[in-house]
Short mmCIF file of C-alpha atoms in Angstrom, two decimals:
data_model
loop_
_atom_site.label_atom_id
_atom_site.label_comp_id
_atom_site.label_asym_id
_atom_site.label_seq_id
_atom_site.Cartn_x
_atom_site.Cartn_y
_atom_site.Cartn_z
CA MET A 26 -15.19 1.03 18.32
CA THR A 27 -15.61 4.88 19.50
CA THR A 28 -13.64 4.27 23.48
CA LEU A 29 -10.26 3.81 21.52
CA ALA A 30 -10.60 6.93 19.60
CA SER A 31 -12.14 9.24 22.46
CA ARG A 32 -9.35 8.07 24.84
CA ILE A 33 -6.96 9.21 22.10
CA GLU A 34 -8.48 12.70 21.89
CA ALA A 35 -9.05 12.60 25.71
CA ALA A 36 -5.21 12.33 26.06
CA ARG A 37 -4.80 15.99 24.68
CA ASP A 38 -6.45 17.26 27.62
CA LEU A 39 -3.61 18.07 30.10
CA ALA A 40 -2.38 21.09 32.08
CA THR A 41 -1.75 22.93 29.04
CA GLY A 42 -4.84 21.75 26.99
CA ARG A 43 -2.99 19.83 24.79
CA THR A 44 -0.98 16.46 24.45
CA ARG A 45 2.66 16.67 24.15
CA ILE A 46 2.32 14.64 21.40
CA PHE A 47 0.70 15.97 18.12
CA TYR A 48 -2.28 14.06 17.10
CA GLY A 49 -1.06 13.72 13.73
CA TRP A 50 1.15 10.99 15.08
CA TRP A 51 -1.35 9.03 16.63
CA ILE A 52 -3.14 8.74 13.34
CA VAL A 53 0.25 7.35 11.94
CA ALA A 54 -0.03 5.21 14.53
CA ALA A 55 -3.32 3.82 13.61
CA GLY A 56 -2.32 3.35 10.11
CA PHE A 57 0.63 1.51 10.78
CA GLY A 58 -1.48 -0.66 12.81
CA THR A 59 -4.48 -1.39 9.87
CA HIS A 60 -1.40 -1.45 7.72
CA THR A 61 0.31 -4.45 9.58
CA ILE A 62 -2.90 -6.32 9.74
CA ASN A 63 -3.41 -6.21 5.92
CA GLY A 64 0.15 -6.83 5.62
CA ALA A 65 0.01 -10.07 7.93
CA LEU A 66 -3.05 -11.54 7.07
CA LEU A 67 -3.66 -10.96 3.50
CA PHE A 68 -0.95 -9.14 1.48
CA HIS A 69 2.04 -11.32 2.54
CA ALA A 70 0.03 -14.40 3.45
CA PHE A 71 -1.48 -14.91 0.17
CA GLY A 72 1.59 -16.63 -1.38
CA THR A 73 0.82 -19.20 1.11
CA TYR A 74 -2.67 -19.30 0.62
CA VAL A 75 -2.00 -20.12 -3.02
CA VAL A 76 0.05 -23.23 -2.12
CA LEU A 77 -2.51 -24.33 -0.10
CA LEU A 78 -5.35 -24.04 -1.80
CA GLY A 79 -3.59 -25.33 -4.61
CA ASP A 80 -2.32 -28.32 -3.21
CA GLU A 81 -5.90 -29.19 -1.98
CA PHE A 82 -8.06 -28.47 -4.98
CA GLY A 83 -5.44 -28.89 -7.66
CA TRP A 84 -6.10 -25.19 -9.30
CA SER A 85 -3.69 -23.88 -11.93
CA ARG A 86 -1.45 -21.11 -10.97
CA ALA A 87 -2.93 -18.82 -13.46
CA ALA A 88 -6.41 -19.58 -11.82
CA LEU A 89 -5.07 -18.60 -8.33
CA ALA A 90 -3.28 -15.77 -9.44
CA GLY A 91 -6.35 -14.31 -11.17
CA ALA A 92 -8.10 -13.70 -7.59
CA PHE A 93 -4.84 -11.44 -6.90
CA ALA A 94 -5.95 -9.62 -10.38
CA MET A 95 -9.18 -9.37 -9.47
CA GLN A 96 -8.47 -7.64 -6.13
CA ARG A 97 -6.80 -5.23 -8.32
CA VAL A 98 -9.45 -4.70 -10.61
CA GLU A 99 -11.75 -4.19 -7.68
CA SER A 100 -9.52 -1.56 -6.18
CA GLY A 101 -9.03 0.23 -9.40
CA LEU A 102 -12.67 0.39 -10.32
CA LEU A 103 -13.40 1.18 -6.66
CA GLY A 104 -10.99 3.89 -6.24
CA PRO A 105 -12.92 7.09 -7.74
CA ALA A 106 -15.89 6.10 -5.77
CA GLN A 107 -13.74 5.52 -2.84
CA GLY A 108 -11.60 8.94 -3.06
CA TRP A 109 -14.98 10.68 -3.15
CA MET A 110 -16.32 9.16 -0.55
CA ILE A 111 -12.87 9.74 1.86
CA ASP A 112 -12.93 13.41 0.39
CA ASN A 113 -16.64 14.08 1.14
CA TRP A 114 -17.26 11.60 4.55
CA GLY A 115 -14.03 11.68 6.14
CA PRO A 116 -11.77 8.54 6.09
CA ARG A 117 -12.91 7.37 9.41
CA ARG A 118 -16.54 5.97 8.40
CA VAL A 119 -15.01 4.33 5.30
CA MET A 120 -12.29 2.56 7.25
CA ILE A 121 -14.42 1.23 9.73
CA ALA A 122 -17.33 0.06 7.10
CA GLY A 123 -13.99 -1.47 5.29
CA MET A 124 -13.01 -3.54 8.47
CA VAL A 125 -16.07 -5.07 9.03
CA ILE A 126 -16.33 -6.26 5.31
CA PHE A 127 -12.70 -7.11 5.31
CA GLY A 128 -12.98 -9.38 8.57
CA ALA A 129 -16.62 -10.85 6.68
CA GLY A 130 -14.68 -11.75 3.87
CA PHE A 131 -12.30 -13.91 5.40
CA MET A 132 -14.96 -15.81 7.54
CA LEU A 133 -16.62 -16.41 3.99
CA LEU A 134 -13.21 -17.67 2.80
CA SER A 135 -12.91 -20.47 5.36
CA ARG A 136 -15.96 -21.83 3.94
CA ILE A 137 -15.24 -22.19 0.40
CA ASP A 138 -14.98 -25.30 -1.75
CA THR A 139 -14.94 -24.31 -5.48
CA ILE A 140 -13.08 -21.66 -7.69
CA GLU A 141 -16.14 -19.46 -7.65
CA GLY A 142 -16.36 -19.52 -3.98
CA PHE A 143 -12.58 -18.40 -3.78
CA TYR A 144 -13.19 -15.82 -6.16
CA LEU A 145 -16.21 -14.33 -4.34
CA ALA A 146 -14.58 -14.57 -0.81
CA TYR A 147 -11.75 -13.07 -2.25
CA LEU A 148 -13.63 -10.34 -3.86
CA VAL A 149 -15.42 -9.47 -0.47
CA ILE A 150 -11.92 -9.29 1.21
CA ALA A 151 -10.37 -6.82 -1.56
CA VAL A 152 -13.56 -4.66 -0.97
CA GLY A 153 -13.17 -4.54 2.69
CA ALA A 154 -9.20 -3.93 2.56
CA SER A 155 -8.99 -1.46 -0.02
CA LEU A 156 -12.14 0.62 2.13
CA GLY A 157 -10.33 -0.29 5.60
CA THR A 158 -6.53 0.37 5.28
CA HIS A 159 -4.58 2.16 2.71
CA LEU A 160 -6.31 5.24 0.94
CA GLY A 161 -8.35 6.53 3.77
CA VAL A 162 -5.52 6.68 6.14
CA THR A 163 -2.82 8.23 3.46
CA VAL A 164 -5.68 11.05 2.76
CA ALA A 165 -5.60 11.57 6.47
CA VAL A 166 -1.53 11.90 6.75
CA VAL A 167 -1.42 14.06 3.67
CA HIS A 168 -4.05 16.76 5.30
CA TRP A 169 -2.43 16.83 8.85
CA PHE A 170 1.41 16.76 7.58
CA TYR A 171 3.47 18.72 5.02
CA ARG A 172 6.95 19.56 6.17
CA ARG A 173 7.20 15.60 7.40
CA ARG A 174 4.82 14.35 5.07
CA SER A 175 6.98 11.60 3.30
CA TRP A 176 8.55 10.77 6.83
CA ALA A 177 4.78 10.26 8.06
CA LEU A 178 3.78 7.96 5.02
CA ALA A 179 6.80 6.19 5.58
CA LEU A 180 5.87 5.18 9.46
CA LEU A 181 2.65 4.18 8.61
CA MET A 182 3.73 2.05 5.47
CA THR A 183 5.94 0.11 7.51
CA GLY A 184 3.06 -1.50 8.83
CA THR A 185 2.75 -3.70 5.78
CA ALA A 186 6.13 -4.34 6.16
CA ALA A 187 5.57 -5.20 10.14
CA GLY A 188 2.91 -7.70 8.71
CA GLY A 189 5.39 -9.43 6.83
CA LEU A 190 7.48 -9.96 9.98
CA LEU A 191 4.92 -11.93 11.46
CA GLN A 192 5.23 -14.20 8.42
CA PRO A 193 7.48 -16.78 10.14
CA ILE A 194 4.29 -17.03 13.07
CA VAL A 195 1.30 -16.88 10.13
CA VAL A 196 2.93 -19.29 7.66
CA PRO A 197 3.46 -22.27 10.03
CA ALA A 198 -0.29 -21.51 11.75
CA LEU A 199 -1.95 -21.84 8.36
CA GLU A 200 0.46 -25.37 7.71
CA GLU A 201 -0.27 -26.51 11.45
CA PHE A 202 -4.07 -25.59 11.70
CA GLY A 203 -5.17 -25.24 8.51
CA TRP A 204 -6.02 -22.72 5.80
CA ARG A 205 -9.90 -22.59 6.87
CA SER A 206 -9.17 -22.12 10.67
CA GLY A 207 -6.31 -19.40 9.73
CA ALA A 208 -8.76 -17.53 7.69
CA PHE A 209 -11.54 -17.61 10.14
CA VAL A 210 -9.45 -16.45 12.86
CA SER A 211 -7.97 -14.02 10.55
CA GLY A 212 -11.58 -12.43 10.08
CA LEU A 213 -12.13 -12.36 14.08
CA LEU A 214 -8.63 -10.27 14.35
CA VAL A 215 -9.41 -7.85 11.45
CA ILE A 216 -12.55 -6.71 13.00
CA ALA A 217 -11.53 -6.85 16.91
CA ILE A 218 -8.28 -4.75 16.26
CA GLY A 219 -9.05 -3.27 12.88
CA VAL A 220 -11.91 -1.36 13.62
CA PRO A 221 -10.87 0.60 16.84
CA LEU A 222 -7.63 1.48 15.03
CA ALA A 223 -9.80 2.83 12.02
CA ALA A 224 -12.03 4.88 14.57
CA ALA A 225 -8.96 6.85 15.60
CA VAL A 226 -8.48 8.39 12.06
CA ARG A 227 -9.54 11.99 11.56
CA HIS A 228 -9.60 13.80 8.45
CA ARG A 229 -8.26 17.59 8.59
CA PRO A 230 -6.60 18.88 11.78
CA GLU A 231 -8.80 22.28 11.47
CA ASP A 232 -11.42 20.20 12.07
CA HIS A 233 -10.31 19.20 15.66
CA GLY A 234 -8.56 22.71 16.97
CA TYR A 235 -5.02 21.56 15.00
CA GLN A 236 -2.77 23.14 12.50
CA ILE A 237 -0.79 21.09 10.07
CA ASP A 238 2.48 19.99 10.96
CA GLY A 239 1.05 20.62 14.89
CA GLY A 240 1.21 24.24 15.96
CA PRO A 241 2.59 25.59 19.30
CA GLY A 242 1.07 23.70 21.94
CA ASP A 243 0.24 21.01 19.84
CA GLY A 244 3.37 18.91 20.96
CA GLU A 245 5.63 20.67 18.37
CA ALA A 246 8.25 22.91 20.32
CA GLU A 247 9.38 24.51 17.18
CA TYR A 248 6.35 25.32 14.69
CA GLN A 249 7.01 26.55 11.09
CA ALA A 250 3.85 27.23 9.18
CA PRO A 251 3.69 25.43 6.05
CA PRO A 252 3.60 27.46 2.60
CA GLU A 253 0.23 27.62 1.00
CA GLU A 254 -0.30 24.80 -1.24
CA VAL A 255 -1.32 24.66 -4.75
CA ASN A 256 -4.59 22.66 -4.81
CA PHE A 257 -5.45 21.26 -8.17
CA THR A 258 -8.99 19.92 -8.58
CA THR A 259 -9.49 16.49 -10.15
CA GLN A 260 -10.21 17.63 -13.85
CA GLN A 261 -7.32 19.74 -13.78
CA ALA A 262 -4.69 17.03 -12.34
CA LEU A 263 -6.32 14.67 -14.90
CA ARG A 264 -5.47 17.21 -17.73
CA THR A 265 -1.85 17.13 -16.55
CA ARG A 266 1.15 14.88 -18.21
CA ALA A 267 2.48 14.54 -14.61
CA PHE A 268 -0.64 13.11 -13.45
CA TRP A 269 -0.19 10.40 -16.17
CA PHE A 270 3.41 9.93 -15.99
CA LEU A 271 3.01 9.24 -12.29
CA ALA A 272 0.16 6.54 -12.73
CA LEU A 273 1.86 4.86 -15.49
CA GLY A 274 5.37 4.70 -13.60
CA HIS A 275 3.31 3.66 -10.16
CA GLY A 276 1.96 0.82 -12.49
CA MET A 277 4.75 -0.38 -13.81
CA ALA A 278 6.37 -0.55 -10.35
CA ALA A 279 3.22 -2.59 -8.99
CA LEU A 280 4.21 -5.29 -11.62
CA VAL A 281 6.90 -6.34 -9.67
CA ILE A 282 5.30 -6.39 -6.17
CA GLY A 283 2.21 -8.18 -7.73
CA VAL A 284 4.37 -11.16 -9.08
CA ILE A 285 6.88 -11.30 -6.09
CA PHE A 286 3.79 -11.96 -3.78
CA VAL A 287 1.69 -14.08 -5.84
CA HIS A 288 4.58 -16.30 -7.37
CA PHE A 289 7.41 -16.11 -5.13
CA GLN A 290 6.59 -18.98 -2.96
CA PHE A 291 5.72 -21.38 -6.11
CA TYR A 292 8.91 -20.16 -7.94
CA SER A 293 11.39 -20.79 -4.65
CA ASN A 294 9.52 -24.06 -3.56
CA ALA A 295 8.36 -25.88 -6.57
CA SER A 296 11.23 -24.46 -9.13
CA LEU A 297 14.24 -24.05 -7.05
CA GLY A 298 13.28 -27.07 -4.77
CA PHE A 299 13.33 -24.39 -1.17
CA THR A 300 10.97 -25.24 1.56
CA LEU A 301 8.12 -22.89 2.36
CA SER A 302 10.02 -21.82 5.29
CA GLU A 303 12.91 -21.04 3.51
CA GLY A 304 10.70 -19.15 1.15
CA ALA A 305 9.35 -17.61 3.90
CA PHE A 306 12.75 -16.30 5.32
CA VAL A 307 13.38 -14.79 2.08
CA ILE A 308 10.35 -12.71 2.68
CA LEU A 309 11.45 -12.03 6.15
CA LEU A 310 14.29 -10.54 4.82
CA MET A 311 12.61 -8.60 2.14
CA THR A 312 10.22 -7.02 4.87
CA VAL A 313 13.43 -5.86 6.75
CA SER A 314 14.90 -4.63 3.89
CA THR A 315 11.28 -2.62 3.02
CA VAL A 316 11.55 -1.38 6.63
CA VAL A 317 14.92 0.21 6.25
CA GLY A 318 13.87 1.25 2.74
CA GLN A 319 11.00 3.15 3.97
CA LEU A 320 12.48 4.53 6.74
CA GLY A 321 15.66 5.81 4.98
CA GLY A 322 13.46 6.78 1.91
CA GLY A 323 11.20 8.75 3.96
CA TYR A 324 13.66 10.41 5.68
CA LEU A 325 15.54 11.75 2.55
CA ALA A 326 12.41 12.55 0.15
CA ASP A 327 11.54 15.31 2.66
CA ARG A 328 15.24 16.39 2.07
CA THR A 329 16.22 15.44 -1.25
CA ASN A 330 14.72 15.20 -5.10
CA LYS A 331 12.10 12.73 -4.70
CA ARG A 332 12.01 11.76 -8.55
CA LEU A 333 15.59 10.86 -8.56
CA MET A 334 14.92 9.03 -5.38
CA ILE A 335 12.17 7.07 -6.85
CA VAL A 336 13.95 6.34 -10.16
CA CYS A 337 16.93 4.52 -8.28
CA ALA A 338 14.29 2.55 -6.43
CA LEU A 339 12.74 1.30 -9.41
CA LEU A 340 15.93 0.26 -11.06
CA ALA A 341 16.89 -1.61 -7.48
CA GLN A 342 13.65 -3.56 -8.20
CA ALA A 343 14.54 -4.22 -11.87
CA ILE A 344 17.95 -5.70 -10.86
CA SER A 345 16.30 -7.94 -7.96
CA LEU A 346 14.33 -9.25 -10.69
CA VAL A 347 17.41 -10.36 -12.96
CA VAL A 348 18.75 -11.88 -9.88
CA LEU A 349 15.73 -13.82 -9.08
CA ALA A 350 15.49 -14.84 -12.55
CA LEU A 351 19.05 -16.28 -12.77
CA ALA A 352 18.92 -17.48 -9.24
CA ASN A 353 20.45 -21.10 -8.59
CA ALA A 354 21.69 -20.94 -5.02
CA TYR A 355 19.77 -19.85 -1.90
CA TRP A 356 22.25 -16.72 -1.45
CA MET A 357 20.99 -15.41 -4.86
CA LEU A 358 17.30 -15.44 -2.90
CA LEU A 359 18.86 -13.45 -0.15
CA VAL A 360 20.39 -10.85 -2.91
CA PHE A 361 17.36 -10.73 -4.43
CA GLY A 362 15.26 -9.99 -1.04
CA ILE A 363 17.39 -7.20 -0.17
CA LEU A 364 17.10 -5.33 -3.37
CA ALA A 365 13.48 -5.95 -3.97
CA GLY A 366 12.57 -4.93 -0.42
CA VAL A 367 14.96 -1.83 -0.09
CA GLY A 368 13.50 -0.56 -3.53
CA TRP A 369 10.02 -1.32 -2.67
CA GLY A 370 10.31 0.71 0.67
CA ALA A 371 12.44 3.60 -0.75
CA ARG A 372 9.69 4.38 -3.61
CA VAL A 373 6.19 3.70 -2.00
CA PRO A 374 6.27 6.69 0.52
CA ALA A 375 7.87 9.10 -1.91
CA MET A 376 5.32 8.57 -4.45
CA GLN A 377 2.52 9.47 -2.37
CA ALA A 378 4.52 12.54 -0.88
CA LEU A 379 5.34 13.47 -4.56
CA ARG A 380 1.47 13.40 -5.73
CA ALA A 381 0.60 15.32 -2.88
CA ASP A 382 3.44 18.13 -3.46
CA TYR A 383 2.31 18.32 -7.25
CA PHE A 384 -1.31 18.49 -6.88
CA GLY A 385 -2.06 19.40 -3.07
CA GLY A 386 -4.27 17.66 -0.56
CA LYS A 387 -7.77 19.08 -1.13
CA ALA A 388 -9.08 16.58 -3.85
CA PHE A 389 -5.98 13.90 -2.74
CA GLY A 390 -8.64 10.81 -2.25
CA ARG A 391 -10.00 11.57 -5.35
CA ILE A 392 -7.12 12.09 -7.41
CA MET A 393 -5.18 8.89 -6.04
CA GLY A 394 -8.62 7.20 -6.84
CA PHE A 395 -8.19 7.86 -10.19
CA SER A 396 -4.36 7.02 -10.22
CA SER A 397 -5.67 3.75 -8.94
CA LEU A 398 -7.38 2.93 -12.21
CA VAL A 399 -4.27 2.99 -14.12
CA ILE A 400 -1.93 1.22 -11.49
CA MET A 401 -4.36 -1.33 -11.13
CA PHE A 402 -2.97 -2.82 -14.89
CA GLY A 403 0.09 -3.28 -13.13
CA MET A 404 -0.85 -5.69 -10.33
CA ILE A 405 -3.58 -7.23 -12.76
CA PHE A 406 -0.73 -7.96 -15.51
CA GLY A 407 2.32 -8.87 -13.36
CA PRO A 408 0.79 -11.78 -11.52
CA VAL A 409 -1.23 -13.24 -14.48
CA PHE A 410 1.42 -12.79 -17.08
CA ALA A 411 3.92 -14.86 -15.06
CA GLY A 412 1.20 -17.38 -14.31
CA VAL A 413 0.40 -18.08 -17.78
CA VAL A 414 4.18 -17.87 -18.80
CA TYR A 415 4.75 -20.59 -16.38
CA ASP A 416 1.94 -22.80 -17.16
CA VAL A 417 2.60 -22.72 -20.68
CA THR A 418 6.92 -23.10 -20.37
CA GLY A 419 6.95 -24.68 -17.24
CA SER A 420 8.92 -21.81 -15.92
CA TYR A 421 9.26 -18.34 -14.30
CA ARG A 422 12.53 -17.07 -15.59
CA GLY A 423 11.37 -15.38 -19.05
CA ALA A 424 8.37 -13.42 -17.07
CA PHE A 425 10.91 -12.26 -14.70
CA VAL A 426 13.16 -10.81 -17.11
CA VAL A 427 10.20 -9.07 -19.30
CA LEU A 428 8.69 -7.42 -15.71
CA ALA A 429 12.58 -6.47 -14.99
CA GLY A 430 12.30 -4.45 -18.18
CA ALA A 431 8.80 -2.98 -17.35
CA ALA A 432 10.36 -1.69 -13.84
CA VAL A 433 13.23 0.12 -15.78
CA VAL A 434 10.07 2.05 -18.11
CA GLY A 435 8.38 3.09 -15.00
CA ALA A 436 11.61 4.52 -13.73
CA LEU A 437 11.57 6.49 -17.20
CA PHE A 438 8.14 7.62 -16.55
CA PHE A 439 9.01 8.96 -13.23
CA TRP A 440 12.13 10.78 -14.63
CA LEU A 441 9.46 12.58 -17.14
CA ALA A 442 7.04 13.40 -14.31
CA VAL A 443 8.15 17.06 -13.61
CA LYS A 444 6.00 19.02 -11.50
CA PRO A 445 2.97 20.70 -13.14
CA SER A 446 1.82 24.37 -13.23
CA LEU A 447 -1.77 25.18 -12.03
CA PRO A 448 -3.50 26.66 -15.03
CA VAL A 449 -3.82 30.62 -14.92
CA ASP A 450 -7.40 30.81 -14.79
CA ALA A 451 -7.49 28.39 -11.92
CA ARG A 452 -4.91 30.60 -10.18
CA ALA A 453 -6.66 33.41 -10.59
CA ARG A 454 -9.87 32.27 -8.75
CA GLY A 455 -8.66 29.56 -6.48
CA ALA A 456 -8.37 26.01 -7.03
CA ALA A 457 -11.29 23.85 -5.18
CA PRO A 458 -11.97 20.08 -5.40
CA SER A 459 -14.32 18.59 -7.66
#
């Protein structure tokens, strides 16, 4: 597992003593890969597992959505501890362990026969995915980049969307060979590919002879030293209104995404009468739109007002849910896919970069970890709420409209989240993470 990492670092040792490519971009590439694994085999594929498991065992939609909610509970509760581990031990060790657990969880899923077994397997998968993918590499990228932080985050996060592009392969494979075989093979792929990628991630550039953004000789022809960042401690960040507005706004945004990926296939298949393959094409379209939104949003976020861009992205997501609620033809699902994808893609890298801009990088893992305690409620409430509404009323439409309103509220939270000032006493003595 260290072979890939050593080869990447050895690539620096050219005639100049440095690689032509700043090592931070190799970390972005590794993060793209881990996000692709997560997106292809878990995040985007979960809706298909829900349909296939529901057909085989007859479990209710609310019960199946509960597993998705449980994943968010685990991610939220694990967040502060995971942030502490990453800030103190570095993301590499945490991510390698996470990938092994992630793969083992899929193998366990291939053996389940009861709802309790499904919940246990999904809990193991959730722990592994949390440790092995997003937070660790995001912390690393925040440390390695300043001027192009949003762009770097956007590039690695397109991996999740790339996983969606693989759904036309993943979904037919699960249907053809069965979800048990698909889960077991997924576990093997996670370990075989994910562990070497995680091993390539490095925590701070100064620990490896680099400068943030890449100094002269680091593959950056024009180097401009970044300004000294103001770094909040975790306690200082928690005492600001900005922290809570960002977390609440992020939680409201999570409502929308959770509902889409748990219930969209059910809605398009059972309620509207479209096939799983037709539903998969809408997810594909949404994924392509997400890539466009992420790349465009990441580029603009480094050059424009991040808060305003996030507000516009959330309003686009709200409109997409209204379109989905009113859908009575396939073209309306296509419109939904475009709006939801662009809105989701544009806001995600901008939100993470905005947190780093506000609170600095030294305690970013812990600050993001505590944010996850709030964000998890959005991912929990949305899918379960929509599942209960369907089980009671036989329709998703009312739930979609309510959650569209929640996205508008989330936009308001971001609009109110102005940049905080570091306390005077902290400025006088210098802030350090805690």
